[in-house]
Amino acid sequence: DPGGEGDCLLGAPVFEHTFGWQQEDKPLSDLKGTLLSSDLLEALAAPGPHQFVPEAKPYCHQLVAWRTLLGEAPRSVVITSGTGSGKTECFMVPILEDLVRDRGRNGRLEGVRALFLYPLNALINSQRERLRAWTHEFGSDIRFCLYNGNTPESQKGHVHNATPNEVVDRRTLRSQPPPILVTNASMLEYMLVRTIDAPILEHSRGKLEWIVLDEAHSYIGSQAAEAALLIRRVLFAFGVTPDQV
């Protein structure tokens, strides 16, 4: 029988049309000094697979997200868009811009300002190269840490020296928490209750400004309720209120 008919074992072929995402008329460089700083634009333009050059034109939904998230009053957004449409840039660019501005005022940043929650370790690891590329220009001033079950307790000195912008072990995470912490719900639960992780919260009290929920549409039913309660506990533990985040 032809595919998709009667008792045939093969389904009918399915083709999904993909379309180009709408771009802005002006390039990134036109945002310099008004929305994005020159320091961040230089960092984004670092050569590599995640290069975001000043001549590039952002997608319209990216620019809307940046303007919304970089407004004076903290506002939350939900971004729903197709694969390859630059959703990561929607939140990563304004968060980094905020940290760059904070660095300009206070110098080297210590304490968690941005918390990225991912449902899978594979998704956590996928952000490493992007974060390395886009924070490299700032050295140890703007650091990040991927905190999951594979994070070692300690690392040798040459490992730390190789990537000053990445916290590579738990010992450093506890003594000098970076402004960007990428983790999952399970590790976050442990961090909130383990005495050994208490220094992370102590160094970060009152500093948390961003929470990113990746794959937010996957939180349904009891899982959604657990996530909501976890975020409430996070806000309390970090000493901030919902209107500040």
Coordinates of N, CA and C in Angstrom, one line a residue:
D1 N 0.8 -1.2 0.0 CA 0.0 0.0 0.0 C 0.9 1.3 0.0
P2 N 0.4 2.3 -0.6 CA 1.1 3.6 -0.6 C 1.3 4.1 0.9
G3 N 2.4 4.8 1.1 CA 2.7 5.3 2.5 C 1.5 6.1 3.1
G4 N 1.2 5.8 4.3 CA 0.1 6.5 5.0 C -1.3 6.0 4.8
E5 N -1.4 5.0 4.0 CA -2.8 4.5 3.7 C -3.0 3.1 4.3
G6 N -4.3 2.9 4.7 CA -4.7 1.6 5.2 C -3.8 1.1 6.3
D7 N -3.4 -0.2 6.1 CA -2.6 -0.8 7.1 C -1.1 -0.7 6.8
C8 N -0.7 0.2 6.0 CA 0.7 0.3 5.7 C 1.6 0.6 6.9
L9 N 2.8 0.1 7.0 CA 3.7 0.3 8.1 C 4.4 1.7 8.0
L10 N 4.4 2.3 6.9 CA 5.0 3.5 6.7 C 4.1 4.7 6.7
G11 N 4.4 5.8 7.4 CA 3.6 7.0 7.4 C 3.8 7.8 6.1
A12 N 2.9 8.7 5.9 CA 3.1 9.6 4.7 C 4.2 10.5 5.0
P13 N 5.0 10.9 4.0 CA 6.1 11.8 4.1 C 5.5 13.2 4.6
V14 N 6.3 13.8 5.5 CA 5.9 15.1 6.1 C 7.0 16.1 5.8
F15 N 6.6 17.3 5.2 CA 7.6 18.3 5.0 C 7.2 19.5 5.8
E16 N 8.1 20.1 6.5 CA 7.8 21.3 7.3 C 8.6 22.5 6.6
H17 N 7.8 23.5 6.3 CA 8.4 24.7 5.6 C 9.1 25.5 6.7
T18 N 10.3 25.9 6.5 CA 11.0 26.8 7.4 C 11.2 28.2 6.7
F19 N 11.0 29.2 7.5 CA 11.1 30.5 6.9 C 12.1 31.4 7.6
G20 N 12.5 32.5 7.0 CA 13.5 33.4 7.5 C 12.8 34.2 8.6
W21 N 13.6 34.5 9.7 CA 13.1 35.3 10.7 C 13.3 36.8 10.4
Q22 N 12.3 37.6 10.7 CA 12.4 39.0 10.3 C 13.5 39.7 11.0
Q23 N 14.4 40.4 10.2 CA 15.5 41.2 10.7 C 15.2 42.6 10.9
E24 N 15.9 43.3 11.8 CA 15.9 44.7 11.9 C 16.5 45.4 10.7
D25 N 16.2 46.6 10.4 CA 16.8 47.4 9.3 C 18.2 47.8 9.6
K26 N 18.5 48.0 10.9 CA 19.8 48.6 11.2 C 20.7 47.5 11.9
P27 N 22.0 47.6 11.8 CA 22.9 46.6 12.4 C 23.1 46.9 13.9
L28 N 23.8 45.9 14.5 CA 24.1 46.0 16.0 C 24.8 47.3 16.3
S29 N 25.7 47.7 15.4 CA 26.6 48.9 15.7 C 25.7 50.1 16.0
D30 N 24.5 50.2 15.4 CA 23.7 51.3 15.7 C 23.1 51.4 17.1
L31 N 23.3 50.3 17.8 CA 22.8 50.2 19.2 C 23.9 50.7 20.2
K32 N 25.1 50.9 19.7 CA 26.2 51.2 20.5 C 26.0 52.6 21.2
G33 N 26.1 52.5 22.5 CA 26.0 53.7 23.3 C 24.6 54.1 23.7
T34 N 23.6 53.4 23.0 CA 22.2 53.7 23.4 C 21.6 52.5 24.2
L35 N 21.8 51.3 23.6 CA 21.3 50.1 24.3 C 22.4 49.2 24.7
L36 N 23.4 49.0 23.9 CA 24.5 48.1 24.1 C 25.8 48.9 24.2
S37 N 26.7 48.5 25.1 CA 28.0 49.2 25.3 C 29.0 48.7 24.3
S38 N 30.0 49.5 24.0 CA 31.1 49.2 23.1 C 31.9 48.0 23.6
D39 N 32.0 47.8 24.9 CA 32.7 46.7 25.5 C 32.0 45.4 25.1
L40 N 30.7 45.4 25.3 CA 30.0 44.1 25.0 C 30.0 43.8 23.5
L41 N 29.9 44.9 22.6 CA 29.9 44.6 21.2 C 31.2 44.0 20.8
E42 N 32.3 44.5 21.4 CA 33.6 43.9 21.1 C 33.7 42.4 21.5
A43 N 33.1 42.1 22.7 CA 33.1 40.8 23.2 C 32.3 39.8 22.3
L44 N 31.2 40.3 21.9 CA 30.3 39.5 21.0 C 31.0 39.2 19.6
A45 N 31.8 40.1 19.2 CA 32.5 40.0 17.9 C 33.7 39.1 17.9
A46 N 34.0 38.5 19.1 CA 35.2 37.6 19.2 C 35.1 36.5 18.1
P47 N 36.2 36.3 17.4 CA 36.2 35.2 16.3 C 35.8 33.9 16.9
G48 N 35.0 33.1 16.1 CA 34.6 31.8 16.5 C 33.2 31.5 16.0
P49 N 32.7 30.3 16.4 CA 31.4 29.9 15.9 C 30.2 30.7 16.4
H50 N 30.4 31.5 17.5 CA 29.4 32.3 18.1 C 29.6 33.8 17.9
Q51 N 30.4 34.1 16.9 CA 30.7 35.5 16.6 C 29.4 36.3 16.2
F52 N 29.2 37.4 16.8 CA 28.1 38.3 16.6 C 28.6 39.6 16.2
V53 N 28.9 39.9 14.9 CA 29.7 41.0 14.5 C 28.8 42.3 14.5
P54 N 29.4 43.5 14.7 CA 28.6 44.7 14.8 C 27.8 45.0 13.5
E55 N 28.2 44.4 12.4 CA 27.5 44.7 11.1 C 26.3 43.8 11.0
A56 N 26.1 42.8 11.9 CA 25.0 41.9 11.8 C 23.7 42.6 12.2
K57 N 22.6 42.2 11.6 CA 21.3 42.8 11.9 C 20.6 41.8 12.8
P58 N 20.2 42.2 14.0 CA 19.5 41.3 14.9 C 18.1 41.0 14.4
Y59 N 17.5 39.9 14.8 CA 16.1 39.6 14.5 C 15.2 40.6 15.3
C60 N 14.1 40.9 14.8 CA 13.1 41.8 15.5 C 12.8 41.3 16.9
H61 N 12.6 40.0 17.0 CA 12.2 39.5 18.4 C 13.3 39.6 19.3
Q62 N 14.6 39.6 18.9 CA 15.7 39.8 19.7 C 15.8 41.2 20.3
L63 N 15.6 42.1 19.4 CA 15.7 43.5 19.8 C 14.6 43.9 20.7
V64 N 13.4 43.4 20.5 CA 12.3 43.6 21.4 C 12.6 43.1 22.8
A65 N 13.2 41.9 22.9 CA 13.6 41.3 24.1 C 14.7 42.1 24.8
W66 N 15.6 42.6 24.1 CA 16.7 43.4 24.7 C 16.2 44.7 25.3
R67 N 15.3 45.3 24.5 CA 14.8 46.6 25.0 C 13.9 46.4 26.2
T68 N 13.2 45.3 26.2 CA 12.3 45.0 27.4 C 13.1 44.7 28.6
L69 N 14.1 43.8 28.4 CA 14.9 43.3 29.6 C 15.9 44.4 30.1
L70 N 16.3 45.3 29.3 CA 17.2 46.4 29.7 C 16.5 47.6 30.2
G71 N 15.2 47.6 30.3 CA 14.5 48.8 30.8 C 14.9 49.0 32.2
E72 N 14.5 50.2 32.7 CA 14.8 50.6 34.1 C 14.2 49.7 35.1
A73 N 12.9 49.3 34.9 CA 12.2 48.5 35.9 C 12.4 47.0 35.4
P74 N 12.7 46.1 36.3 CA 12.8 44.7 36.0 C 11.5 44.1 35.4
R75 N 11.5 43.5 34.3 CA 10.3 42.9 33.7 C 10.6 41.5 33.2
S76 N 9.6 40.6 33.2 CA 9.8 39.3 32.8 C 9.2 39.1 31.4
V77 N 9.8 38.2 30.6 CA 9.4 38.0 29.3 C 9.3 36.5 29.0
V78 N 8.4 36.1 28.2 CA 8.4 34.7 27.7 C 8.7 34.7 26.2
I79 N 9.7 34.0 25.8 CA 10.1 34.0 24.4 C 9.8 32.6 23.8
T80 N 8.9 32.6 22.8 CA 8.6 31.4 22.1 C 8.9 31.6 20.6
S81 N 9.8 30.8 20.1 CA 10.2 30.9 18.7 C 10.8 29.6 18.2
G82 N 11.0 29.5 16.9 CA 11.5 28.3 16.4 C 13.0 28.0 16.6
T83 N 13.4 26.8 16.3 CA 14.8 26.4 16.4 C 15.6 27.2 15.5
G84 N 16.8 27.7 16.0 CA 17.7 28.5 15.2 C 17.3 29.9 15.1
S85 N 16.3 30.4 15.9 CA 15.9 31.8 15.7 C 16.6 32.7 16.8
G86 N 17.6 32.2 17.4 CA 18.4 33.1 18.3 C 17.7 33.4 19.7
K87 N 17.0 32.4 20.3 CA 16.4 32.6 21.6 C 17.4 32.8 22.7
T88 N 18.6 32.1 22.6 CA 19.6 32.3 23.6 C 20.1 33.7 23.6
E89 N 20.3 34.3 22.5 CA 20.7 35.7 22.4 C 19.7 36.7 23.0
C90 N 18.4 36.3 23.0 CA 17.4 37.1 23.5 C 17.6 37.4 25.0
F91 N 18.1 36.5 25.7 CA 18.4 36.7 27.2 C 19.9 36.9 27.5
M92 N 20.7 36.2 26.7 CA 22.2 36.3 27.0 C 22.7 37.7 26.8
V93 N 22.3 38.3 25.7 CA 22.9 39.7 25.4 C 22.5 40.7 26.5
P94 N 21.2 40.8 26.9 CA 20.9 41.8 27.9 C 21.5 41.5 29.3
I95 N 21.6 40.2 29.6 CA 22.2 39.9 30.9 C 23.7 40.3 30.9
L96 N 24.4 39.9 29.8 CA 25.8 40.3 29.7 C 26.0 41.8 29.7
E97 N 25.1 42.6 29.0 CA 25.1 44.0 29.0 C 25.0 44.6 30.5
D98 N 24.0 44.0 31.2 CA 23.8 44.4 32.6 C 25.1 44.2 33.4
L99 N 25.7 43.0 33.2 CA 26.9 42.7 34.0 C 28.1 43.6 33.6
V100 N 28.2 44.0 32.3 CA 29.2 44.9 31.9 C 29.0 46.2 32.5
R101 N 27.8 46.7 32.6 CA 27.5 48.0 33.2 C 27.9 47.9 34.7
D102 N 27.5 46.8 35.4 CA 27.8 46.6 36.8 C 29.3 46.6 37.0
R103 N 30.0 45.9 36.1 CA 31.5 45.9 36.2 C 32.1 47.3 36.0
G104 N 31.5 48.1 35.2 CA 32.0 49.5 35.0 C 31.9 50.3 36.3
R105 N 30.9 50.0 37.1 CA 30.7 50.7 38.4 C 31.5 50.1 39.5
N106 N 31.6 48.8 39.5 CA 32.1 48.1 40.7 C 33.4 47.3 40.5
G107 N 33.8 47.2 39.3 CA 35.0 46.3 39.0 C 34.6 44.9 39.0
R108 N 35.5 44.0 39.4 CA 35.4 42.6 39.3 C 34.1 42.2 40.1
L109 N 33.3 41.3 39.5 CA 32.0 41.0 40.1 C 32.1 39.6 40.8
E110 N 31.5 39.6 42.0 CA 31.5 38.4 42.8 C 30.1 38.2 43.4
G111 N 29.6 37.0 43.4 CA 28.2 36.8 43.8 C 27.3 36.6 42.6
V112 N 26.3 35.6 42.8 CA 25.5 35.3 41.6 C 24.5 36.4 41.3
R113 N 24.5 36.9 40.1 CA 23.6 37.9 39.6 C 22.6 37.2 38.7
A114 N 23.0 36.2 37.9 CA 22.1 35.6 36.9 C 22.2 34.0 37.1
L115 N 21.0 33.4 37.2 CA 20.8 32.0 37.4 C 20.1 31.4 36.2
F116 N 20.8 30.5 35.5 CA 20.3 29.9 34.3 C 19.9 28.4 34.7
L117 N 18.6 28.1 34.5 CA 18.1 26.8 34.9 C 17.8 26.0 33.6
Y118 N 18.5 24.8 33.5 CA 18.3 24.0 32.3 C 17.8 22.6 32.8
P119 N 16.9 22.0 32.0 CA 16.4 20.7 32.4 C 17.4 19.5 32.2
L120 N 18.4 19.7 31.3 CA 19.3 18.6 31.0 C 20.7 19.1 31.1
N121 N 21.6 18.2 31.5 CA 23.0 18.5 31.6 C 23.6 18.8 30.2
A122 N 23.1 18.1 29.2 CA 23.5 18.4 27.8 C 23.3 19.8 27.4
L123 N 22.1 20.3 27.8 CA 21.8 21.7 27.5 C 22.7 22.7 28.3
I124 N 23.0 22.3 29.5 CA 24.0 23.1 30.3 C 25.3 23.2 29.6
N125 N 25.8 22.0 29.2 CA 27.1 22.0 28.6 C 27.2 22.7 27.2
S126 N 26.0 22.8 26.6 CA 26.0 23.4 25.2 C 26.2 24.9 25.3
Q127 N 26.1 25.5 26.5 CA 26.3 26.9 26.7 C 27.8 27.3 27.0
R128 N 28.6 26.3 27.3 CA 30.0 26.6 27.7 C 30.7 27.4 26.7
E129 N 30.7 26.9 25.4 CA 31.6 27.6 24.4 C 31.1 29.0 24.2
R130 N 29.8 29.2 24.2 CA 29.2 30.6 24.0 C 29.6 31.5 25.1
L131 N 29.5 31.0 26.3 CA 29.9 31.8 27.5 C 31.4 32.1 27.5
R132 N 32.1 31.1 27.2 CA 33.6 31.3 27.1 C 34.0 32.4 26.1
A133 N 33.3 32.3 24.9 CA 33.6 33.3 23.9 C 33.2 34.7 24.3
W134 N 32.0 34.8 24.8 CA 31.5 36.2 25.1 C 31.9 36.8 26.4
T135 N 32.5 36.0 27.3 CA 33.1 36.6 28.5 C 34.6 36.7 28.5
H136 N 35.2 36.1 27.5 CA 36.7 36.1 27.4 C 37.3 37.4 27.5
E137 N 36.8 38.4 26.9 CA 37.3 39.8 26.9 C 37.4 40.4 28.3
F138 N 36.6 39.9 29.2 CA 36.5 40.5 30.6 C 37.4 39.8 31.6
G139 N 38.1 38.7 31.2 CA 38.9 38.0 32.1 C 38.2 37.4 33.3
S140 N 38.7 37.7 34.4 CA 38.1 37.2 35.7 C 37.1 38.2 36.2
D141 N 36.8 39.3 35.5 CA 35.8 40.2 36.0 C 34.4 39.7 35.9
I142 N 34.1 39.1 34.8 CA 32.8 38.5 34.6 C 33.0 37.0 34.3
R143 N 32.7 36.2 35.3 CA 32.9 34.7 35.2 C 31.6 34.0 35.2
F144 N 31.7 32.7 34.8 CA 30.5 31.8 34.8 C 30.9 30.5 35.4
C145 N 29.9 29.7 35.8 CA 30.2 28.4 36.3 C 29.0 27.4 35.8
L146 N 29.4 26.3 35.3 CA 28.4 25.2 34.9 C 28.4 24.3 36.1
Y147 N 27.3 24.3 36.9 CA 27.3 23.5 38.1 C 26.3 22.4 38.0
N148 N 26.9 21.2 37.9 CA 26.0 20.0 37.8 C 26.8 18.8 38.5
G149 N 26.3 17.6 38.4 CA 26.9 16.5 39.1 C 28.3 16.2 38.7
N150 N 28.7 16.7 37.5 CA 30.0 16.4 36.9 C 31.1 17.5 37.3
T151 N 30.6 18.5 38.0 CA 31.6 19.5 38.4 C 32.5 19.0 39.5
P152 N 33.8 19.0 39.3 CA 34.7 18.4 40.3 C 34.8 19.3 41.6
E153 N 35.3 18.7 42.6 CA 35.4 19.4 43.9 C 36.6 20.4 43.8
S154 N 37.7 20.0 43.1 CA 38.8 20.9 43.0 C 39.5 20.6 41.7
Q155 N 40.2 21.6 41.2 CA 41.0 21.5 40.0 C 42.4 22.0 40.2
K156 N 43.4 21.6 39.4 CA 44.8 22.1 39.6 C 44.9 23.5 39.0
G157 N 45.9 24.2 39.4 CA 46.1 25.6 39.1 C 46.1 25.8 37.6
H158 N 46.8 25.0 36.8 CA 46.9 25.2 35.4 C 45.5 25.2 34.7
V159 N 44.5 24.5 35.3 CA 43.2 24.4 34.7 C 42.5 25.8 34.9
H160 N 42.7 26.3 36.1 CA 42.1 27.6 36.4 C 42.7 28.7 35.6
N161 N 44.0 28.6 35.4 CA 44.7 29.7 34.6 C 44.3 29.7 33.1
A162 N 43.9 28.5 32.6 CA 43.6 28.4 31.2 C 42.3 29.1 30.9
T163 N 41.4 29.2 31.8 CA 40.1 29.9 31.6 C 39.7 30.7 32.8
P164 N 40.3 31.9 32.9 CA 40.0 32.8 34.1 C 38.6 33.2 34.2
N165 N 37.9 33.1 33.0 CA 36.5 33.6 33.0 C 35.5 32.4 33.4
E166 N 36.0 31.2 33.6 CA 35.1 30.1 34.0 C 35.6 29.5 35.3
V167 N 34.6 29.4 36.2 CA 34.8 28.7 37.5 C 34.7 27.2 37.2
V168 N 35.8 26.5 37.5 CA 35.9 25.1 37.0 C 35.8 24.0 38.2
D169 N 35.6 24.5 39.4 CA 35.4 23.5 40.5 C 34.5 24.1 41.6
R170 N 34.1 23.2 42.4 CA 33.1 23.6 43.5 C 33.8 24.4 44.6
R171 N 35.1 24.2 44.8 CA 35.8 25.0 45.9 C 35.8 26.4 45.5
T172 N 36.1 26.8 44.3 CA 36.1 28.2 43.9 C 34.7 28.7 43.8
L173 N 33.7 27.9 43.4 CA 32.3 28.4 43.3 C 31.9 28.8 44.7
R174 N 32.3 28.1 45.7 CA 31.9 28.4 47.1 C 32.6 29.6 47.7
S175 N 33.9 29.8 47.3 CA 34.7 30.9 47.9 C 34.5 32.1 47.1
Q176 N 34.3 32.0 45.8 CA 34.2 33.2 44.9 C 33.1 33.0 43.9
P177 N 31.9 33.0 44.3 CA 30.8 32.7 43.3 C 30.8 33.7 42.1
P178 N 30.7 33.2 40.9 CA 30.7 34.0 39.8 C 29.3 34.7 39.6
P179 N 29.2 35.7 38.7 CA 27.9 36.4 38.5 C 27.0 35.6 37.7
I180 N 27.5 34.6 36.9 CA 26.6 33.7 36.1 C 26.7 32.3 36.6
L181 N 25.6 31.7 37.0 CA 25.6 30.3 37.4 C 24.6 29.5 36.6
V182 N 25.1 28.5 35.9 CA 24.3 27.7 35.0 C 24.1 26.3 35.7
T183 N 22.9 25.9 36.0 CA 22.7 24.6 36.7 C 21.3 24.0 36.4
N184 N 21.0 23.0 37.1 CA 19.7 22.4 36.9 C 18.9 22.4 38.2
A185 N 17.6 22.0 38.2 CA 16.8 22.1 39.4 C 17.3 21.2 40.5
S186 N 17.8 20.0 40.2 CA 18.3 19.1 41.3 C 19.5 19.7 42.0
M187 N 20.5 20.2 41.3 CA 21.6 20.8 41.9 C 21.3 22.1 42.7
L188 N 20.3 22.8 42.2 CA 19.8 24.0 42.9 C 19.2 23.6 44.2
E189 N 18.4 22.6 44.2 CA 17.8 22.1 45.4 C 18.9 21.7 46.4
Y190 N 19.9 21.0 46.0 CA 21.0 20.7 46.9 C 21.7 21.9 47.4
M191 N 21.9 22.9 46.6 CA 22.6 24.1 46.9 C 21.9 24.9 48.0
L192 N 20.5 24.8 48.0 CA 19.7 25.6 49.0 C 19.8 24.9 50.4
V193 N 20.1 23.6 50.4 CA 20.0 23.0 51.7 C 21.3 22.5 52.3
R194 N 22.3 22.3 51.4 CA 23.6 21.8 51.9 C 24.4 22.9 52.6
T195 N 24.9 22.6 53.8 CA 25.7 23.5 54.6 C 27.0 23.9 53.8
I196 N 27.6 22.9 53.1 CA 28.8 23.2 52.4 C 28.6 24.2 51.3
D197 N 27.4 24.3 50.8 CA 27.1 25.3 49.7 C 26.6 26.6 50.2
A198 N 26.5 26.8 51.5 CA 25.9 28.0 52.1 C 26.8 29.2 51.7
P199 N 28.1 29.2 51.6 CA 28.8 30.4 51.2 C 28.4 31.0 49.8
I200 N 27.9 30.1 48.9 CA 27.4 30.7 47.6 C 26.3 31.6 47.9
L201 N 25.4 31.3 48.7 CA 24.2 32.1 49.1 C 24.7 33.4 49.8
E202 N 25.6 33.2 50.8 CA 26.1 34.3 51.6 C 26.7 35.4 50.7
H203 N 27.6 34.9 49.8 CA 28.3 35.9 48.9 C 27.3 36.6 47.9
S204 N 26.1 35.9 47.7 CA 25.2 36.4 46.7 C 24.0 37.1 47.2
R205 N 23.9 37.2 48.5 CA 22.7 37.8 49.1 C 22.4 39.2 48.6
G206 N 21.2 39.4 48.1 CA 20.8 40.7 47.6 C 21.2 41.1 46.2
K207 N 22.0 40.1 45.5 CA 22.6 40.4 44.2 C 21.8 39.8 43.0
L208 N 21.0 38.8 43.3 CA 20.3 38.1 42.2 C 19.4 39.0 41.4
E209 N 19.5 39.1 40.1 CA 18.7 39.9 39.3 C 18.0 39.2 38.2
W210 N 18.5 38.0 37.8 CA 18.1 37.3 36.6 C 17.8 35.9 36.9
I211 N 16.7 35.3 36.4 CA 16.5 33.9 36.4 C 16.0 33.5 35.0
V212 N 16.7 32.6 34.4 CA 16.4 32.1 33.1 C 15.9 30.7 33.2
L213 N 14.7 30.4 32.7 CA 14.1 29.1 32.6 C 14.1 28.6 31.2
D214 N 15.0 27.7 30.9 CA 15.1 27.2 29.5 C 14.0 26.1 29.3
E215 N 13.5 26.0 28.1 CA 12.4 25.0 27.8 C 11.3 25.1 28.8
A216 N 10.9 26.4 29.0 CA 9.8 26.6 30.0 C 8.5 25.9 29.7
H217 N 8.2 25.7 28.4 CA 7.0 25.1 28.0 C 6.9 23.6 28.5
S218 N 8.1 23.0 28.9 CA 8.1 21.6 29.3 C 7.6 21.5 30.8
Y219 N 7.5 22.6 31.5 CA 7.1 22.6 32.9 C 5.6 22.6 33.0
I220 N 5.0 21.4 33.2 CA 3.6 21.3 33.3 C 3.2 20.5 34.5
G221 N 2.0 20.6 35.0 CA 1.5 19.8 36.1 C 2.3 20.0 37.4
S222 N 2.6 18.8 38.0 CA 3.3 18.8 39.3 C 4.7 19.4 39.1
Q223 N 5.3 19.1 37.9 CA 6.7 19.7 37.7 C 6.7 21.2 37.7
A224 N 5.6 21.8 37.1 CA 5.5 23.2 37.1 C 5.3 23.8 38.5
A225 N 4.5 23.1 39.3 CA 4.3 23.5 40.7 C 5.6 23.5 41.5
E226 N 6.4 22.4 41.3 CA 7.7 22.2 42.0 C 8.6 23.4 41.5
A227 N 8.6 23.7 40.2 CA 9.5 24.8 39.8 C 9.1 26.1 40.4
A228 N 7.8 26.4 40.5 CA 7.4 27.6 41.0 C 7.8 27.7 42.5
L229 N 7.6 26.7 43.2 CA 8.0 26.7 44.6 C 9.5 26.8 44.8
L230 N 10.3 26.2 43.9 CA 11.7 26.3 43.9 C 12.2 27.7 43.7
I231 N 11.5 28.4 42.8 CA 11.9 29.8 42.5 C 11.6 30.7 43.7
R232 N 10.5 30.4 44.4 CA 10.2 31.1 45.6 C 11.3 30.9 46.7
R233 N 11.7 29.7 46.9 CA 12.7 29.4 47.8 C 14.1 30.1 47.4
V234 N 14.3 30.1 46.1 CA 15.6 30.7 45.6 C 15.6 32.2 46.0
L235 N 14.4 32.9 45.7 CA 14.4 34.3 46.0 C 14.6 34.6 47.5
F236 N 14.0 33.7 48.3 CA 14.1 33.9 49.8 C 15.6 33.7 50.2
A237 N 16.2 32.6 49.6 CA 17.6 32.2 50.0 C 18.6 33.3 49.6
F238 N 18.3 33.9 48.4 CA 19.2 34.9 47.9 C 18.9 36.3 48.4
G239 N 17.8 36.4 49.2 CA 17.5 37.7 49.8 C 17.0 38.8 48.9
V240 N 16.2 38.4 47.9 CA 15.6 39.3 47.0 C 14.1 39.1 46.9
T241 N 13.4 40.0 46.3 CA 12.0 39.9 46.2 C 11.6 39.8 44.7
P242 N 10.4 39.3 44.4 CA 10.1 39.1 42.9 C 10.2 40.3 42.1
D243 N 9.9 41.5 42.6 CA 9.9 42.8 41.9 C 11.4 43.2 41.5
Q244 N 12.4 42.6 42.2 CA 13.8 42.9 41.9 C 14.4 42.0 40.8
V245 N 13.7 41.0 40.4 CA 14.3 40.0 39.5 C 13.6 40.0 38.2

